Short mmCIF file of C-alpha atoms in Angstrom, two decimals:
data_model
loop_
_atom_site.label_atom_id
_atom_site.label_comp_id
_atom_site.label_asym_id
_atom_site.label_seq_id
_atom_site.Cartn_x
_atom_site.Cartn_y
_atom_site.Cartn_z
CA UNK A 1 -17.03 156.98 286.43
CA UNK A 2 -15.17 159.39 288.58
CA UNK A 3 -13.38 158.02 291.43
CA UNK A 4 -14.27 158.94 294.88
CA UNK A 5 -11.52 160.84 296.32
CA UNK A 6 -10.21 159.27 299.33
CA UNK A 7 -10.02 160.85 302.49
CA UNK A 8 -7.54 163.49 303.80
CA UNK A 9 -6.84 164.32 300.50
CA UNK A 10 -7.15 167.84 299.43
CA UNK A 11 -8.98 169.41 296.35
CA UNK A 12 -7.17 169.97 293.38
CA UNK A 13 -6.49 173.52 292.45
CA UNK A 14 -8.96 175.28 290.25
CA UNK A 15 -7.26 176.24 287.52
CA UNK A 16 -6.45 179.84 286.75
CA UNK A 17 -6.57 181.68 283.52
CA UNK A 18 -2.35 181.88 284.00
CA UNK A 19 -1.90 178.66 284.71
CA UNK A 20 -4.31 176.25 283.31
CA UNK A 21 -2.23 174.66 280.38
CA UNK A 22 -5.41 172.23 278.82
CA UNK A 23 -5.84 172.30 275.42
CA UNK A 24 -9.46 173.64 276.05
CA UNK A 25 -8.42 176.61 278.11
CA UNK A 26 -4.92 177.87 277.17
CA UNK A 27 -5.69 179.97 273.85
CA UNK A 28 -8.89 182.01 275.44
CA UNK A 29 -7.53 182.69 278.44
CA UNK A 30 -3.77 183.63 276.92
CA UNK A 31 -5.03 185.47 273.56
CA UNK A 32 -8.42 186.79 273.40
CA UNK A 33 -9.79 186.75 270.76
CA UNK A 34 -9.30 189.90 268.25
CA UNK A 35 -11.69 192.29 268.01
CA UNK A 36 -13.63 191.81 264.43
CA UNK A 37 -13.90 195.46 264.42
CA UNK A 38 -10.66 196.77 265.11
CA UNK A 39 -9.21 197.87 262.16
CA UNK A 40 -12.11 199.72 261.72
CA UNK A 41 -11.20 201.26 265.34
CA UNK A 42 -7.77 202.10 263.94
CA UNK A 43 -9.35 204.27 260.87
CA UNK A 44 -11.34 206.04 263.97
CA UNK A 45 -8.34 206.58 265.90
CA UNK A 46 -6.53 207.75 262.83
CA UNK A 47 -8.99 209.98 261.98
CA UNK A 48 -8.82 211.72 265.42
CA UNK A 49 -4.62 211.79 265.45
CA UNK A 50 -4.46 213.33 262.00
CA UNK A 51 -6.69 215.82 262.82
CA UNK A 52 -4.64 216.80 266.15
CA UNK A 53 -1.19 216.92 264.63
CA UNK A 54 -2.59 218.63 261.35
CA UNK A 55 -3.72 221.53 263.34
CA UNK A 56 0.21 222.37 264.88
CA UNK A 57 0.97 223.33 261.43
CA UNK A 58 -2.29 223.87 259.23
CA UNK A 59 -2.26 227.28 260.45
CA UNK A 60 1.29 228.15 259.28
CA UNK A 61 1.05 229.08 256.29
CA UNK A 62 -2.53 230.74 256.59
CA UNK A 63 -1.40 233.30 259.23
CA UNK A 64 -0.55 236.12 256.62
CA UNK A 65 -4.35 236.31 255.62
CA UNK A 66 -5.71 236.03 259.32
CA UNK A 67 -3.39 238.86 260.32
CA UNK A 68 -4.60 241.02 257.52
CA UNK A 69 -7.93 239.82 257.88
CA UNK A 70 -8.22 240.33 261.75
CA UNK A 71 -5.69 243.52 261.90
CA UNK A 72 -3.55 241.65 264.38
CA UNK A 73 -0.33 242.93 265.28
CA UNK A 74 3.10 241.59 264.26
CA UNK A 75 3.59 241.20 268.62
CA UNK A 76 0.65 239.46 268.45
CA UNK A 77 0.32 237.05 265.39
CA UNK A 78 2.62 234.44 267.51
CA UNK A 79 -0.40 233.35 269.90
CA UNK A 80 -2.25 231.97 266.84
CA UNK A 81 0.47 229.13 267.40
CA UNK A 82 1.46 229.49 270.82
CA UNK A 83 -2.03 229.30 272.32
CA UNK A 84 -2.43 226.06 270.92
CA UNK A 85 0.77 224.69 271.90
CA UNK A 86 0.35 226.13 275.54
CA UNK A 87 -2.68 224.52 275.87
CA UNK A 88 -2.09 221.24 274.25
CA UNK A 89 1.33 220.71 276.13
CA UNK A 90 0.18 221.90 279.32
CA UNK A 91 -2.87 219.74 279.74
CA UNK A 92 -1.75 216.57 278.46
CA UNK A 93 -0.77 214.87 281.46
CA UNK A 94 -4.26 215.81 283.18
CA UNK A 95 -6.08 214.69 280.12
CA UNK A 96 -4.15 211.30 280.09
CA UNK A 97 -5.47 211.06 283.78
CA UNK A 98 -9.00 211.94 283.00
CA UNK A 99 -9.09 209.19 280.36
CA UNK A 100 -7.48 206.71 282.93
CA UNK A 101 -10.16 207.93 285.58
CA UNK A 102 -13.61 208.74 282.90
CA UNK A 103 -12.80 206.28 280.27
CA UNK A 104 -10.64 206.18 276.97
CA UNK A 105 -13.64 205.86 274.64
CA UNK A 106 -15.64 208.69 276.21
CA UNK A 107 -12.99 210.80 276.87
CA UNK A 108 -11.96 210.72 272.92
CA UNK A 109 -15.61 211.09 272.13
CA UNK A 110 -15.27 214.62 273.73
CA UNK A 111 -12.20 215.71 273.16
CA UNK A 112 -13.54 215.13 269.40
CA UNK A 113 -16.67 217.19 270.19
CA UNK A 114 -14.91 220.13 271.83
CA UNK A 115 -12.22 220.37 269.26
CA UNK A 116 -14.70 220.43 266.63
CA UNK A 117 -16.84 223.77 268.33
CA UNK A 118 -13.55 225.31 268.77
CA UNK A 119 -12.65 224.58 265.25
CA UNK A 120 -16.00 226.32 264.05
CA UNK A 121 -15.66 229.18 266.97
CA UNK A 122 -11.94 229.40 265.23
CA UNK A 123 -13.01 229.94 261.57
CA UNK A 124 -16.29 232.00 262.38
CA UNK A 125 -13.72 234.62 264.64
CA UNK A 126 -14.30 238.09 264.52
CA UNK A 127 -11.10 239.46 265.92
CA UNK A 128 -8.04 238.50 267.09
CA UNK A 129 -8.61 237.19 270.56
CA UNK A 130 -11.41 235.50 269.53
CA UNK A 131 -9.23 233.27 267.43
CA UNK A 132 -6.66 232.83 270.54
CA UNK A 133 -9.53 232.01 273.09
CA UNK A 134 -10.80 229.28 269.94
CA UNK A 135 -7.05 227.93 269.24
CA UNK A 136 -6.45 227.10 273.28
CA UNK A 137 -9.99 225.73 273.70
CA UNK A 138 -8.56 223.48 270.45
CA UNK A 139 -4.78 222.51 272.41
CA UNK A 140 -7.42 221.70 275.63
CA UNK A 141 -9.65 219.39 274.07
CA UNK A 142 -6.26 217.67 271.97
CA UNK A 143 -5.08 217.27 275.22
CA UNK A 144 -7.88 215.01 276.29
CA UNK A 145 -7.78 213.27 272.79
CA UNK A 146 -4.47 212.49 271.98
CA UNK A 147 -3.75 210.35 275.09
CA UNK A 148 -7.26 208.56 274.74
CA UNK A 149 -6.41 208.00 271.14
CA UNK A 150 -3.31 206.69 272.16
CA UNK A 151 -4.19 204.35 274.47
CA UNK A 152 -7.44 203.02 272.87
CA UNK A 153 -4.91 201.61 269.96
CA UNK A 154 -2.35 200.45 272.72
CA UNK A 155 -5.50 198.23 273.82
CA UNK A 156 -7.12 197.34 270.40
CA UNK A 157 -4.19 195.66 269.23
CA UNK A 158 -2.36 192.93 271.42
CA UNK A 159 -1.14 190.51 268.51
CA UNK A 160 2.54 191.94 267.55
CA UNK A 161 2.46 191.84 264.49
CA UNK A 162 -1.11 193.44 263.99
CA UNK A 163 0.51 195.81 266.68
CA UNK A 164 3.65 196.65 264.63
CA UNK A 165 0.98 197.64 261.73
CA UNK A 166 -1.19 199.94 263.91
CA UNK A 167 1.96 201.83 265.43
CA UNK A 168 3.18 202.05 261.79
CA UNK A 169 0.13 204.10 260.82
CA UNK A 170 0.20 206.33 263.69
CA UNK A 171 3.80 206.65 263.83
CA UNK A 172 3.62 207.67 260.45
CA UNK A 173 0.79 210.05 261.12
CA UNK A 174 2.50 211.59 263.80
CA UNK A 175 5.38 212.31 261.62
CA UNK A 176 3.75 213.29 258.75
CA UNK A 177 0.61 215.01 259.91
CA UNK A 178 2.89 218.27 260.84
CA UNK A 179 3.93 218.12 256.85
CA UNK A 180 0.56 217.72 255.47
CA UNK A 181 -1.25 220.41 257.22
CA UNK A 182 1.54 222.60 255.55
CA UNK A 183 0.29 221.18 252.17
CA UNK A 184 -3.21 221.40 253.44
CA UNK A 185 -2.64 224.95 254.77
CA UNK A 186 -1.63 226.44 251.53
CA UNK A 187 -4.41 224.90 249.18
CA UNK A 188 -7.31 226.14 251.45
CA UNK A 189 -5.70 229.57 251.84
CA UNK A 190 -5.03 229.95 247.92
CA UNK A 191 -8.14 228.61 246.56
CA UNK A 192 -10.65 229.64 249.40
CA UNK A 193 -9.57 231.41 252.69
CA UNK A 194 -7.64 231.02 256.06
CA UNK A 195 -11.02 230.21 257.56
CA UNK A 196 -11.20 226.82 255.77
CA UNK A 197 -7.81 225.96 258.04
CA UNK A 198 -10.27 225.75 260.94
CA UNK A 199 -13.16 224.81 259.37
CA UNK A 200 -11.50 221.84 258.08
CA UNK A 201 -11.43 220.00 261.43
CA UNK A 202 -15.65 220.04 261.45
CA UNK A 203 -15.88 217.32 259.00
CA UNK A 204 -12.81 215.06 259.75
CA UNK A 205 -14.17 215.10 263.49
CA UNK A 206 -18.00 214.44 262.71
CA UNK A 207 -16.32 211.64 260.66
CA UNK A 208 -14.82 209.67 263.34
CA UNK A 209 -17.82 210.88 265.79
CA UNK A 210 -19.89 208.86 263.86
CA UNK A 211 -17.32 205.58 263.66
CA UNK A 212 -16.65 205.63 267.83
CA UNK A 213 -19.81 204.64 268.83
CA UNK A 214 -19.59 201.63 266.75
CA UNK A 215 -16.31 200.17 266.15
CA UNK A 216 -13.93 201.31 269.68
CA UNK A 217 -14.21 199.01 272.90
CA UNK A 218 -12.89 200.18 276.10
CA UNK A 219 -13.63 199.49 279.94
CA UNK A 220 -15.18 202.04 281.88
CA UNK A 221 -12.99 204.09 284.02
CA UNK A 222 -11.85 203.67 287.18
CA UNK A 223 -14.01 204.18 290.06
CA UNK A 224 -13.23 205.59 293.25
CA UNK A 225 -10.20 207.54 291.49
CA UNK A 226 -9.32 211.38 292.45
CA UNK A 227 -7.24 213.95 289.81
CA UNK A 228 -4.42 215.35 291.34
CA UNK A 229 -4.87 218.82 290.80
CA UNK A 230 -2.46 220.33 292.85
CA UNK A 231 -0.02 217.98 290.97
CA UNK A 232 -2.03 219.17 287.45
CA UNK A 233 -1.05 222.93 288.21
CA UNK A 234 2.50 222.21 289.54
CA UNK A 235 2.92 220.37 286.12
CA UNK A 236 0.85 222.37 283.57
CA UNK A 237 2.46 225.81 285.22
CA UNK A 238 5.63 224.81 285.04
CA UNK A 239 5.30 223.82 281.35
CA UNK A 240 3.33 226.86 280.16
CA UNK A 241 6.03 228.99 281.93
CA UNK A 242 9.30 227.18 280.10
CA UNK A 243 7.02 227.35 277.16
CA UNK A 244 6.21 230.98 277.39
CA UNK A 245 9.60 232.02 278.47
CA UNK A 246 11.18 230.59 275.43
CA UNK A 247 8.79 231.94 273.49
CA UNK A 248 9.39 235.83 274.70
CA UNK A 249 13.10 235.00 274.72
CA UNK A 250 13.16 235.68 270.75
CA UNK A 251 11.92 239.77 271.12
CA UNK A 252 12.72 240.38 274.90
CA UNK A 253 16.63 239.03 274.71
CA UNK A 254 17.87 235.74 277.31
CA UNK A 255 18.86 237.98 280.04
CA UNK A 256 15.75 240.40 280.26
CA UNK A 257 13.91 239.82 283.59
CA UNK A 258 10.76 239.18 282.41
CA UNK A 259 11.84 235.84 280.72
CA UNK A 260 14.70 234.83 283.43
CA UNK A 261 11.59 234.93 285.69
CA UNK A 262 9.81 232.69 283.36
CA UNK A 263 12.76 230.26 283.07
CA UNK A 264 13.27 230.33 286.67
CA UNK A 265 9.68 229.39 287.55
CA UNK A 266 9.31 227.03 285.22
CA UNK A 267 12.27 225.03 286.25
CA UNK A 268 10.65 225.58 290.19
CA UNK A 269 7.33 224.45 289.47
CA UNK A 270 8.69 221.13 287.63
CA UNK A 271 10.78 220.40 290.29
CA UNK A 272 7.88 220.68 293.07
CA UNK A 273 5.82 218.72 290.09
CA UNK A 274 8.40 215.79 290.80
CA UNK A 275 8.68 216.27 294.43
CA UNK A 276 4.70 216.14 294.98
CA UNK A 277 4.53 213.19 292.56
CA UNK A 278 6.16 211.30 295.03
CA UNK A 279 4.01 212.10 297.71
CA UNK A 280 0.45 212.51 296.31
CA UNK A 281 -2.28 209.61 296.95
CA UNK A 282 -3.38 209.37 293.14
CA UNK A 283 -0.66 210.95 291.18
CA UNK A 284 -0.73 212.63 287.70
CA UNK A 285 2.28 211.26 286.59
CA UNK A 286 3.27 208.04 288.50
CA UNK A 287 6.75 207.91 288.63
CA UNK A 288 6.81 204.02 287.61
CA UNK A 289 6.33 205.00 284.58
CA UNK A 290 9.34 206.98 283.81
CA UNK A 291 11.74 205.17 286.19
CA UNK A 292 11.91 202.35 283.78
CA UNK A 293 15.38 202.77 281.94
CA UNK A 294 13.96 201.65 278.49
CA UNK A 295 10.88 203.91 278.69
CA UNK A 296 12.80 207.01 279.52
CA UNK A 297 15.36 206.44 276.65
CA UNK A 298 12.25 206.29 274.00
CA UNK A 299 10.71 209.59 276.02
CA UNK A 300 14.33 211.27 275.78
CA UNK A 301 14.68 209.68 271.67
CA UNK A 302 11.45 211.49 271.34
CA UNK A 303 12.06 214.96 273.04
CA UNK A 304 15.26 215.12 271.19
CA UNK A 305 14.21 214.25 267.92
CA UNK A 306 11.28 216.34 267.92
CA UNK A 307 13.49 219.46 269.18
CA UNK A 308 15.61 219.07 266.44
CA UNK A 309 13.00 217.98 263.90
CA UNK A 310 10.48 220.35 263.45
CA UNK A 311 12.38 223.76 262.87
CA UNK A 312 12.92 222.59 259.50
CA UNK A 313 8.89 223.45 258.68
CA UNK A 314 8.93 226.97 259.74
CA UNK A 315 12.73 227.65 257.80
CA UNK A 316 11.89 225.80 254.58
CA UNK A 317 8.49 227.54 254.75
CA UNK A 318 10.48 231.40 254.73
CA UNK A 319 13.22 229.57 252.62
CA UNK A 320 10.44 228.91 249.72
CA UNK A 321 8.73 231.45 250.05
CA UNK A 322 10.66 234.24 250.58
CA UNK A 323 14.14 233.64 249.08
CA UNK A 324 12.92 231.29 246.48
CA UNK A 325 9.48 233.11 245.95
CA UNK A 326 7.16 230.35 245.62
CA UNK A 327 3.57 230.72 246.51
CA UNK A 328 1.34 229.04 249.23
CA UNK A 329 0.30 225.86 247.37
CA UNK A 330 3.54 225.31 245.52
CA UNK A 331 5.46 225.56 249.50
CA UNK A 332 2.95 223.07 251.00
CA UNK A 333 3.37 220.81 247.86
CA UNK A 334 7.03 221.00 248.68
CA UNK A 335 6.99 219.44 251.39
CA UNK A 336 5.10 216.40 249.91
CA UNK A 337 8.56 214.33 249.89
CA UNK A 338 8.98 214.17 253.75
CA UNK A 339 5.47 213.22 254.40
CA UNK A 340 6.12 210.08 251.84
CA UNK A 341 9.07 209.21 253.68
CA UNK A 342 7.45 209.18 256.92
CA UNK A 343 4.90 206.74 255.69
CA UNK A 344 7.42 204.66 254.32
CA UNK A 345 9.79 204.48 256.68
CA UNK A 346 7.27 204.09 259.40
CA UNK A 347 5.21 201.67 257.66
CA UNK A 348 6.70 199.32 255.10
CA UNK A 349 10.20 199.38 256.50
CA UNK A 350 10.06 199.69 260.92
CA UNK A 351 6.90 198.00 260.33
CA UNK A 352 8.05 195.06 258.74
CA UNK A 353 11.77 195.21 260.80
CA UNK A 354 10.16 195.97 264.52
CA UNK A 355 8.84 192.12 264.76
CA UNK A 356 12.34 190.86 264.60
CA UNK A 357 14.88 193.76 264.55
CA UNK A 358 16.03 195.54 267.57
CA UNK A 359 14.28 199.13 268.61
CA UNK A 360 17.46 200.71 268.76
CA UNK A 361 18.46 199.86 265.66
CA UNK A 362 15.89 201.41 264.46
CA UNK A 363 15.79 204.57 265.95
CA UNK A 364 19.29 205.35 266.23
CA UNK A 365 19.59 204.41 262.39
CA UNK A 366 16.20 206.81 261.66
CA UNK A 367 18.20 209.70 263.63
CA UNK A 368 21.18 209.24 261.26
CA UNK A 369 19.44 209.19 258.49
CA UNK A 370 17.79 212.52 259.66
CA UNK A 371 21.05 214.19 260.69
CA UNK A 372 22.10 213.53 257.23
CA UNK A 373 19.73 215.40 255.83
CA UNK A 374 20.06 218.40 258.45
CA UNK A 375 24.03 218.55 257.02
CA UNK A 376 22.06 218.44 253.33
CA UNK A 377 19.80 221.78 254.41
CA UNK A 378 23.02 223.68 255.99
CA UNK A 379 24.69 223.58 252.60
CA UNK A 380 21.72 225.29 251.04
CA UNK A 381 22.49 228.90 249.16
CA UNK A 382 19.97 231.65 247.71
CA UNK A 383 20.77 230.58 244.38
CA UNK A 384 19.60 226.58 245.22
CA UNK A 385 17.14 224.48 243.19
CA UNK A 386 14.79 222.61 244.83
CA UNK A 387 15.29 219.08 242.98
CA UNK A 388 18.86 218.88 243.36
CA UNK A 389 19.38 220.57 246.68
CA UNK A 390 16.29 220.32 249.14
CA UNK A 391 14.84 216.96 247.73
CA UNK A 392 17.64 214.70 248.88
CA UNK A 393 17.29 216.08 252.22
CA UNK A 394 13.59 215.90 252.55
CA UNK A 395 13.29 212.55 252.14
CA UNK A 396 16.52 211.66 253.72
CA UNK A 397 14.47 213.71 256.82
CA UNK A 398 11.20 211.55 256.13
CA UNK A 399 12.77 208.48 256.03
CA UNK A 400 14.50 208.79 259.21
CA UNK A 401 11.69 210.38 261.17
CA UNK A 402 9.36 207.67 260.01
CA UNK A 403 12.01 204.57 261.36
CA UNK A 404 11.81 206.51 264.26
CA UNK A 405 8.76 207.56 265.57
CA UNK A 406 7.08 203.84 265.22
CA UNK A 407 9.33 202.30 267.34
CA UNK A 408 9.67 204.56 270.23
CA UNK A 409 5.63 205.06 270.09
CA UNK A 410 5.80 201.25 270.47
CA UNK A 411 8.51 200.98 272.60
CA UNK A 412 7.36 203.94 275.11
CA UNK A 413 3.75 202.14 275.64
CA UNK A 414 4.88 198.55 275.89
CA UNK A 415 4.32 196.76 279.40
CA UNK A 416 2.02 199.77 280.80
CA UNK A 417 -0.35 198.45 283.13
CA UNK A 418 -3.74 199.04 281.82
CA UNK A 419 -4.72 201.82 284.49
CA UNK A 420 -1.87 203.61 283.62
CA UNK A 421 -1.84 203.30 279.84
CA UNK A 422 -3.56 206.93 279.56
CA UNK A 423 -1.07 208.74 281.83
CA UNK A 424 1.69 207.41 279.80
CA UNK A 425 0.27 208.01 276.13
CA UNK A 426 -0.08 211.46 277.60
CA UNK A 427 3.67 211.68 278.83
CA UNK A 428 4.26 210.48 275.58
CA UNK A 429 2.29 213.38 273.64
CA UNK A 430 3.60 215.57 276.32
CA UNK A 431 7.66 215.11 275.28
CA UNK A 432 6.84 215.25 271.72
CA UNK A 433 4.67 218.67 271.94
CA UNK A 434 7.00 220.13 274.77
CA UNK A 435 9.71 219.32 272.19
CA UNK A 436 8.25 220.54 268.84
CA UNK A 437 7.57 223.91 270.93
CA UNK A 438 10.79 224.61 272.14
CA UNK A 439 12.89 223.09 269.29
CA UNK A 440 11.01 225.72 267.41
CA UNK A 441 11.56 228.52 269.58
CA UNK A 442 15.37 228.05 270.29
CA UNK A 443 15.95 226.77 266.94
CA UNK A 444 14.46 230.03 265.93
CA UNK A 445 15.98 232.46 268.07
CA UNK A 446 19.43 230.66 267.39
CA UNK A 447 18.55 231.37 263.51
CA UNK A 448 17.77 235.05 264.37
CA UNK A 449 21.26 235.79 265.84
CA UNK A 450 23.17 234.32 263.48
CA UNK A 451 21.33 235.98 260.76
CA UNK A 452 21.94 239.62 262.36
CA UNK A 453 25.48 239.05 263.26
CA UNK A 454 26.45 237.77 259.23
CA UNK A 455 24.68 241.20 258.08
CA UNK A 456 26.38 243.40 260.64
CA UNK A 457 30.15 241.79 259.73
CA UNK A 458 29.24 241.90 256.12
CA UNK A 459 28.10 245.64 256.63
CA UNK A 460 31.58 246.00 258.26
CA UNK A 461 33.37 244.19 256.16
CA UNK A 462 31.99 244.56 252.69
CA UNK A 463 29.80 246.91 252.58
CA UNK A 464 26.43 245.15 253.41
CA UNK A 465 24.44 242.12 251.74
CA UNK A 466 21.02 240.84 250.77
CA UNK A 467 18.97 239.94 253.56
CA UNK A 468 18.32 236.50 252.18
CA UNK A 469 22.08 235.72 252.35
CA UNK A 470 21.51 236.51 256.07
CA UNK A 471 18.30 234.79 256.53
CA UNK A 472 20.11 231.99 254.50
CA UNK A 473 22.53 231.96 256.75
CA UNK A 474 20.89 231.95 259.66
CA UNK A 475 19.05 228.74 258.91
CA UNK A 476 22.28 227.27 258.21
CA UNK A 477 23.83 227.50 261.62
CA UNK A 478 20.05 226.18 262.93
CA UNK A 479 19.91 223.26 260.50
CA UNK A 480 24.05 222.21 262.33
CA UNK A 481 22.46 222.71 265.56
CA UNK A 482 19.26 220.56 264.83
CA UNK A 483 22.02 217.74 263.14
CA UNK A 484 23.59 217.49 266.74
CA UNK A 485 20.87 216.99 268.35
CA UNK A 486 19.35 214.00 265.76
CA UNK A 487 22.87 212.76 266.55
CA UNK A 488 22.29 212.95 270.64
CA UNK A 489 19.33 211.60 270.10
CA UNK A 490 20.64 208.36 268.41
CA UNK A 491 23.26 208.26 270.59
CA UNK A 492 20.72 208.09 273.64
CA UNK A 493 18.27 205.46 271.83
CA UNK A 494 21.25 203.00 271.32
CA UNK A 495 22.39 203.55 274.90
CA UNK A 496 19.35 203.15 277.10
CA UNK A 497 16.36 201.36 274.66
CA UNK A 498 16.22 197.21 275.04
CA UNK A 499 18.05 194.78 272.28
CA UNK A 500 14.77 193.08 271.89
CA UNK A 501 11.35 193.81 270.28
CA UNK A 502 8.37 195.08 272.64
CA UNK A 503 5.75 192.93 273.46
CA UNK A 504 2.45 194.54 273.72
CA UNK A 505 1.66 196.71 276.55
CA UNK A 506 -0.59 196.69 279.22
CA UNK A 507 -2.50 194.05 280.72
CA UNK A 508 -5.97 195.49 279.06
CA UNK A 509 -7.89 193.78 276.61
CA UNK A 510 -10.69 195.31 274.75
CA UNK A 511 -13.98 195.60 276.61
CA UNK A 512 -16.76 194.10 274.53
#
């Protein structure tokens, strides 16, 4: 029988989920039962992420065939790549905020469906501008898809060990998808035609769409929220102006008025964006996300890593096809080692070490390995061979990127409040996309300038040189610059990222 409470004694406090320590309450309150379908959810998310990353490079090898079939000019062909990059990078922050307001699962499904439709439109393009428009639409829907996919992953896996494995898979796809895109693009172009480099997205998206309703779990969007329209215009406008300005620097020159106007306008718009975010009622990018030193360090590491890394795909594609005379399929297959290295580095090394190793050690070590790979590439000549000269560099680059990407994703999204999970994921994706875009443009400008100077100097001193020699020299200069950027990324990671392994992100358990 229960005893009567003495007069005047207050009722004991009702145990809360956070404070109750009784055996029958503690486990469900502090450690929610994991979703039994979480690994199937990972498969769906991985399919979508692979499709988005693939599309950044899959059309590269198919571009010459598409240019010939559609009658595209040399000046306009860059827009097949740039239209996707500008739309994707410029709208990512907006896509992240939409995911938080509308719901991550719903945004994920909308992004998948739109991406499939845009891919079909591009594959059926009857002219250049139809293809450009389709690529821009792909980028816009990818901006919805990418942040919702990462935030769903963040809130689905809360156990540290399982989360490390999940982010290992995600990091491997993020790093290796670009190289896989080159392989697939070469195979489709040589054995089918260039249009299948776009059509291939349709079955991938349909498979993910079939699995999304059954396996993905998420809360509904936040009621009463509003989109930060001025912030979207300022942020997207600033990013688009910068990327467009850098893309025009090569044909027009760095000091040309249009390029300077675009770059200055981009800086002003981004400064205005930061100012507005401190005053907006519902900011597009809450500055509390980037004020954290560790998260800012992870963002900076990702940005520098992609700036230094992604030029290698463009340069090696030209080197293998033009200098060494490889056909499209052989060129694509030559990138297999870098993809394998990224997968091994992310899933077999970083994922196993992260639960007991400081993230900054993995990041810094990965960047040093990648820089060593760039140094090896800088020693290539017109008479180099693949196995003794190119292969070791690709293996070092792959392992280095795998060691870096996985802990960056885990660290940058750790501890983010559930209501900001989408925008934090979008910010990380924005940094990656902008780093890849700017790195490719800047390194290409450096390589082209170095090639031109080398050819002119050799003509004056020795009566001429081959274009291949000048091209390889330009690539070598760009590789040295890439190595410097990657070493800077290693330094940033070592100085800013916390020494402890990150705990799970957010406080949002998957809704059933």
